[in-house]
Tab-separated table of N, CA and C in Angstrom:
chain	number	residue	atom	x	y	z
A	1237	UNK	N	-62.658	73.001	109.351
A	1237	UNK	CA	-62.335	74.408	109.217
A	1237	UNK	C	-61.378	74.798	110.330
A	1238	UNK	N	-60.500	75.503	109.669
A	1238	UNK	CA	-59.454	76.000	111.018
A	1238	UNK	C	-58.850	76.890	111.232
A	1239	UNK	N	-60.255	77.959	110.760
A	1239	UNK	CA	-59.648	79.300	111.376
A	1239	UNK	C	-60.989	79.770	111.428
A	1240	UNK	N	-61.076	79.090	113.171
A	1240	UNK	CA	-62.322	78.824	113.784
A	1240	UNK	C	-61.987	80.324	114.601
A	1241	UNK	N	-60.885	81.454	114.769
A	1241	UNK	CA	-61.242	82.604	114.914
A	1241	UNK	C	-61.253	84.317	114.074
A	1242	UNK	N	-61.382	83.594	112.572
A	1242	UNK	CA	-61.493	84.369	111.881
A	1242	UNK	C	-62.362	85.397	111.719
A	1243	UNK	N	-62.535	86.747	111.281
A	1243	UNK	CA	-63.736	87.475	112.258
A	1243	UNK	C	-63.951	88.547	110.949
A	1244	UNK	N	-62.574	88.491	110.137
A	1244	UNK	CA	-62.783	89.655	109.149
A	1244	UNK	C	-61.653	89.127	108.334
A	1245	UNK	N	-62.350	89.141	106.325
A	1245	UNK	CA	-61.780	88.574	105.570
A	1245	UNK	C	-61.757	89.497	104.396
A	1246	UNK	N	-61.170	89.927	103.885
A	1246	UNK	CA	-60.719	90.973	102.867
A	1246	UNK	C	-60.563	90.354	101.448
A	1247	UNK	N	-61.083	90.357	100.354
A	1247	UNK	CA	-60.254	90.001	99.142
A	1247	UNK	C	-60.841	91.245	97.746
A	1248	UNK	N	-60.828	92.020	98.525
A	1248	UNK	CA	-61.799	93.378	97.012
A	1248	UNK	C	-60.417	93.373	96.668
A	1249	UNK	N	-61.375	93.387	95.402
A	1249	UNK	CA	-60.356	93.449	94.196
A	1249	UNK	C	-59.221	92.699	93.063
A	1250	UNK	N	-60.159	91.482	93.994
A	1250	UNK	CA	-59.164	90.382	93.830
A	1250	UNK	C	-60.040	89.720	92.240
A	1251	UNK	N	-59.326	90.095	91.394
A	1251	UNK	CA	-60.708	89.762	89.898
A	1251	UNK	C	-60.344	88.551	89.645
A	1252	UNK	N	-59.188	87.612	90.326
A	1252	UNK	CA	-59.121	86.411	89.596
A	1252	UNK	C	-60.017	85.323	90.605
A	1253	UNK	N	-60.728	85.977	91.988
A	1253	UNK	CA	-61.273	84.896	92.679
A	1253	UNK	C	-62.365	84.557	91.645
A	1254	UNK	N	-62.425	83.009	92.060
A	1254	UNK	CA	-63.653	82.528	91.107
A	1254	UNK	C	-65.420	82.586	91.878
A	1255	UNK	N	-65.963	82.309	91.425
A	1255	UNK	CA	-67.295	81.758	92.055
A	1255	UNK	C	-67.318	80.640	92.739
A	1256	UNK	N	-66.297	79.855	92.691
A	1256	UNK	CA	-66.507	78.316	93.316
A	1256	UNK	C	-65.522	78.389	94.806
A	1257	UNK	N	-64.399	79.571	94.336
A	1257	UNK	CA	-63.520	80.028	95.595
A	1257	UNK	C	-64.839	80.891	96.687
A	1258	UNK	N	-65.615	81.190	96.569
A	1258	UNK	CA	-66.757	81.776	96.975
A	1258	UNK	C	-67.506	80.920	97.411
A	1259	UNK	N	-67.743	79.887	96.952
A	1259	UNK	CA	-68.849	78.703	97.478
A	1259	UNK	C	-67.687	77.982	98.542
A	1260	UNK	N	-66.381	78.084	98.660
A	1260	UNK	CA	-65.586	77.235	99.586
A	1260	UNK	C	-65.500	77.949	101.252
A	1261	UNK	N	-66.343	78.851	100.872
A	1261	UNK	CA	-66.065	79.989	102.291
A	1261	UNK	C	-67.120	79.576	103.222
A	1262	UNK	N	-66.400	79.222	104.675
A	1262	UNK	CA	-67.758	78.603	105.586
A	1262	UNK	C	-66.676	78.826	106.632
A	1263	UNK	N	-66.922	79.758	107.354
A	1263	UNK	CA	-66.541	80.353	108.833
A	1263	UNK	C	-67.601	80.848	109.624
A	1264	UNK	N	-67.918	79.999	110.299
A	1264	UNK	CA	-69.222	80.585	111.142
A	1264	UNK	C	-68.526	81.831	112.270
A	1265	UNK	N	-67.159	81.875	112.398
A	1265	UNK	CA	-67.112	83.181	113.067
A	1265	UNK	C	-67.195	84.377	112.171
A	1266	UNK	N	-66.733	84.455	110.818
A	1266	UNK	CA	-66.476	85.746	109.835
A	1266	UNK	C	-68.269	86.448	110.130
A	1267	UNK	N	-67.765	88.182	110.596
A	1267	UNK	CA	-68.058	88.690	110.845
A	1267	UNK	C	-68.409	90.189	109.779
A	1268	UNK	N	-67.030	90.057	109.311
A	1268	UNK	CA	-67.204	91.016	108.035
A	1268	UNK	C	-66.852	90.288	106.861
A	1269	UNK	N	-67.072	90.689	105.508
A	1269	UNK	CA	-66.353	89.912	104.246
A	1269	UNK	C	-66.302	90.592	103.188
A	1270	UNK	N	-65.782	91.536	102.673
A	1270	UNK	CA	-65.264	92.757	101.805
A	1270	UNK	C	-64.291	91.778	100.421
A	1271	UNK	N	-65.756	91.646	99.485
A	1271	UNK	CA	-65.434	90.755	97.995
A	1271	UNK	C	-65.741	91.912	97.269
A	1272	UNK	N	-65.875	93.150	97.542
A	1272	UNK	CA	-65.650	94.320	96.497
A	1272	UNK	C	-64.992	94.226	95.163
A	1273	UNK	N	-65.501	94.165	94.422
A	1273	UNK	CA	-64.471	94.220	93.120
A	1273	UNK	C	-64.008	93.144	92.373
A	1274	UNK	N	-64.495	91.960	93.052
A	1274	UNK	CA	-64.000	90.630	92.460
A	1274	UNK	C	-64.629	89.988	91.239
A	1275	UNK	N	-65.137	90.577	90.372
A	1275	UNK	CA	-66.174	89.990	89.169
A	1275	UNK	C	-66.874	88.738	89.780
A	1276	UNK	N	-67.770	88.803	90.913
A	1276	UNK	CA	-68.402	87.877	91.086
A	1276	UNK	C	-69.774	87.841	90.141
A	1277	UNK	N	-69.719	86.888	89.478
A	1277	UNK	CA	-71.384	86.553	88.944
A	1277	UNK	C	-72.628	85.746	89.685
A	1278	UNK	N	-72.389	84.881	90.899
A	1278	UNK	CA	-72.941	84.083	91.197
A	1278	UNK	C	-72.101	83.862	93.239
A	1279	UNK	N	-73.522	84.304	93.836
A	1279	UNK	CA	-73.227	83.391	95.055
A	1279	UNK	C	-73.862	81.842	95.358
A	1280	UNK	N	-72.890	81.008	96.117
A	1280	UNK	CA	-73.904	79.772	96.355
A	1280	UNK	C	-75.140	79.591	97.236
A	1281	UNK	N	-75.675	79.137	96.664
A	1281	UNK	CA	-77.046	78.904	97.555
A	1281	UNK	C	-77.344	79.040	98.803
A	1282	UNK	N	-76.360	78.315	99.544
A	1282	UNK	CA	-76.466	77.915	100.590
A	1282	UNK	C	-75.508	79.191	101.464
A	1283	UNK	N	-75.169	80.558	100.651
A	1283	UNK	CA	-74.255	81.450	101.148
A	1283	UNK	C	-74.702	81.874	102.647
A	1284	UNK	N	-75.877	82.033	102.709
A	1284	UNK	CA	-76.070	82.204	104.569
A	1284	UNK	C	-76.794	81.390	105.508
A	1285	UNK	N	-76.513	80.279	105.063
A	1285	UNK	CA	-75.815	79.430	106.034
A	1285	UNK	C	-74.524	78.713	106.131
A	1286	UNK	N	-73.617	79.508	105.168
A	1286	UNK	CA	-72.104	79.149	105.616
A	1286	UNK	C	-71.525	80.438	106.606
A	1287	UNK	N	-72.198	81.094	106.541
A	1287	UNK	CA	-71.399	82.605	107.252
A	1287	UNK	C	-73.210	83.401	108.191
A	1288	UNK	N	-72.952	81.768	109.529
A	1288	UNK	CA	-74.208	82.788	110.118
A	1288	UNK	C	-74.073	83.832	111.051
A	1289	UNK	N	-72.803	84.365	111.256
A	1289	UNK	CA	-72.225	85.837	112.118
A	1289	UNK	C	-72.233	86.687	111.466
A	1290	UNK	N	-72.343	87.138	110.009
A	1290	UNK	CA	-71.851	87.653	109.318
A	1290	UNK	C	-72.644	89.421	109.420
A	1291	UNK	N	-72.217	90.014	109.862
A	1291	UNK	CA	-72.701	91.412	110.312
A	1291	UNK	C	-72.563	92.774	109.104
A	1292	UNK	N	-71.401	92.296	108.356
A	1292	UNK	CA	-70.816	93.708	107.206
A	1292	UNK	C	-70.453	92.767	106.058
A	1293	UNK	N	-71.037	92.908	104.819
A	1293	UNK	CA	-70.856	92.272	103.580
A	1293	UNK	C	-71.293	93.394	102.470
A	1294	UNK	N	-69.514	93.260	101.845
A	1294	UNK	CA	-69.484	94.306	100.759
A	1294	UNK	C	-69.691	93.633	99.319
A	1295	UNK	N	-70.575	93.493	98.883
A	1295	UNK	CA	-70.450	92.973	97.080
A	1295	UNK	C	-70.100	93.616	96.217
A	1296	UNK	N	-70.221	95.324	96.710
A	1296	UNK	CA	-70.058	96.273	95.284
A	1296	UNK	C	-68.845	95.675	94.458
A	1297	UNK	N	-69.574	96.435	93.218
A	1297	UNK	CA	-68.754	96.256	92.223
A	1297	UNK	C	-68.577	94.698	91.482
A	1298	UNK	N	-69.509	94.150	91.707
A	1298	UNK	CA	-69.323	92.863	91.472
A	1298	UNK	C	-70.477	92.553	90.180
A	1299	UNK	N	-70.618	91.333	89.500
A	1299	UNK	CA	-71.751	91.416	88.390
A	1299	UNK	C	-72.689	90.321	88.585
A	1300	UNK	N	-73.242	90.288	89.747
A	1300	UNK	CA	-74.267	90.022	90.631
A	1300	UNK	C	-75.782	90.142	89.590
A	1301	UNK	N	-76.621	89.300	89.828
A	1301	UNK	CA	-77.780	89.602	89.032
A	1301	UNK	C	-78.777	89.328	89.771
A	1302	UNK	N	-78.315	88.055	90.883
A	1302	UNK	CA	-79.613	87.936	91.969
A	1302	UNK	C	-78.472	87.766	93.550
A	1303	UNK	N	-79.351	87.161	94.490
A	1303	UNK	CA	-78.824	86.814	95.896
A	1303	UNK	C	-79.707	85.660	96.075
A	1304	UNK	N	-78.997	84.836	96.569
A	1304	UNK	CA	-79.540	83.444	96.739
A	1304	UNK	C	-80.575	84.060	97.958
A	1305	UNK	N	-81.512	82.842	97.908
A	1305	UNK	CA	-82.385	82.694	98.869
A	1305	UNK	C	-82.161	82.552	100.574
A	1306	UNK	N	-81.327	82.222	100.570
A	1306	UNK	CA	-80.586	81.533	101.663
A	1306	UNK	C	-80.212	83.169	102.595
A	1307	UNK	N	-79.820	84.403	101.700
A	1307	UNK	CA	-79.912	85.160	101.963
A	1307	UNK	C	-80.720	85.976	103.597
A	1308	UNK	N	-82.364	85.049	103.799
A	1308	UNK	CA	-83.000	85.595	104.639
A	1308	UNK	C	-82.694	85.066	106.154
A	1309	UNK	N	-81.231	84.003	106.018
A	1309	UNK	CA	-80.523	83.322	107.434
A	1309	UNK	C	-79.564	84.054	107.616
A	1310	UNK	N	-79.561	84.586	107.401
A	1310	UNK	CA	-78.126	86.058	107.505
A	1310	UNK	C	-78.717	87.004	108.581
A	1311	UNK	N	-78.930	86.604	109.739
A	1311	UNK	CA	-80.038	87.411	110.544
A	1311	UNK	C	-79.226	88.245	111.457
A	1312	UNK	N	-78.239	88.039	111.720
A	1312	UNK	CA	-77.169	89.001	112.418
A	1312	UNK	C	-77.074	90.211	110.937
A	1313	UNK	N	-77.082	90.175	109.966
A	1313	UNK	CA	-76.058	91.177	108.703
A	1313	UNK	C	-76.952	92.488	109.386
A	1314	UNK	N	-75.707	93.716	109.240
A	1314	UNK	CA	-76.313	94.969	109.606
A	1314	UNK	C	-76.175	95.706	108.447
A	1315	UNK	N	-75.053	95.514	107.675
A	1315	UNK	CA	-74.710	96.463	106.405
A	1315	UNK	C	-74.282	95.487	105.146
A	1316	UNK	N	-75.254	95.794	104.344
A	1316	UNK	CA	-75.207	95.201	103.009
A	1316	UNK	C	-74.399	96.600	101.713
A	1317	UNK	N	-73.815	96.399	100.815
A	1317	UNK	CA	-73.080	97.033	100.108
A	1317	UNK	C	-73.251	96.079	98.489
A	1318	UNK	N	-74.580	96.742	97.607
A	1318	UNK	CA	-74.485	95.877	96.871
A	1318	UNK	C	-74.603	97.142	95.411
A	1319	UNK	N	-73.776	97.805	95.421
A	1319	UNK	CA	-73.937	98.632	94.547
A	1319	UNK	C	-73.101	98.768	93.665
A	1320	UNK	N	-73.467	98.809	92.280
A	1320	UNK	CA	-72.726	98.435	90.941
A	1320	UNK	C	-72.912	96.768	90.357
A	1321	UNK	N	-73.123	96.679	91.181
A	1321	UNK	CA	-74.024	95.094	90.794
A	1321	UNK	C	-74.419	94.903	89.537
């Protein structure tokens, strides 16, 4: 990985990211991650423990049905945004 000081990653709105472009994301510095709007159906399993800084995570708007388990290693997250889901 080599953008070992990445801290905040933007892609709302972006409807052509896939689910698997989503499972490729592993920055242990990203801090925020604003996927607003991206027709996500599915995070990967293992989503928090690829992003364990991760403090601000926006899902709205996305077609979300669960949150992986992995979810409860996300122990830094302060603001979750999961509405329209």
């Amino acid at each position: 990985n080599r953008l070992t000081k990445l801290e905040l990653l933007s892609i709302n709105g972006c409807e052509s990211i896939t689910d698997e472009a989503i499972a490729a994301v592993t920055c242990s510095s990203l801090t925020r991650l604003d996927a607003r709007g991206c027709n996500l159906t599915a995070l990967p399993d293992d989503f928090g423990d690829r992003l364990p800084n991760l403090k601000h995570l926006n899902l709205a708007g996305n077609r979300l049905t669960a949150l992986p388990l992995s979810f409860d290693r996300l122990t830094k997250l302060e603001v979750l945004s999961i509405s329209g889901c």
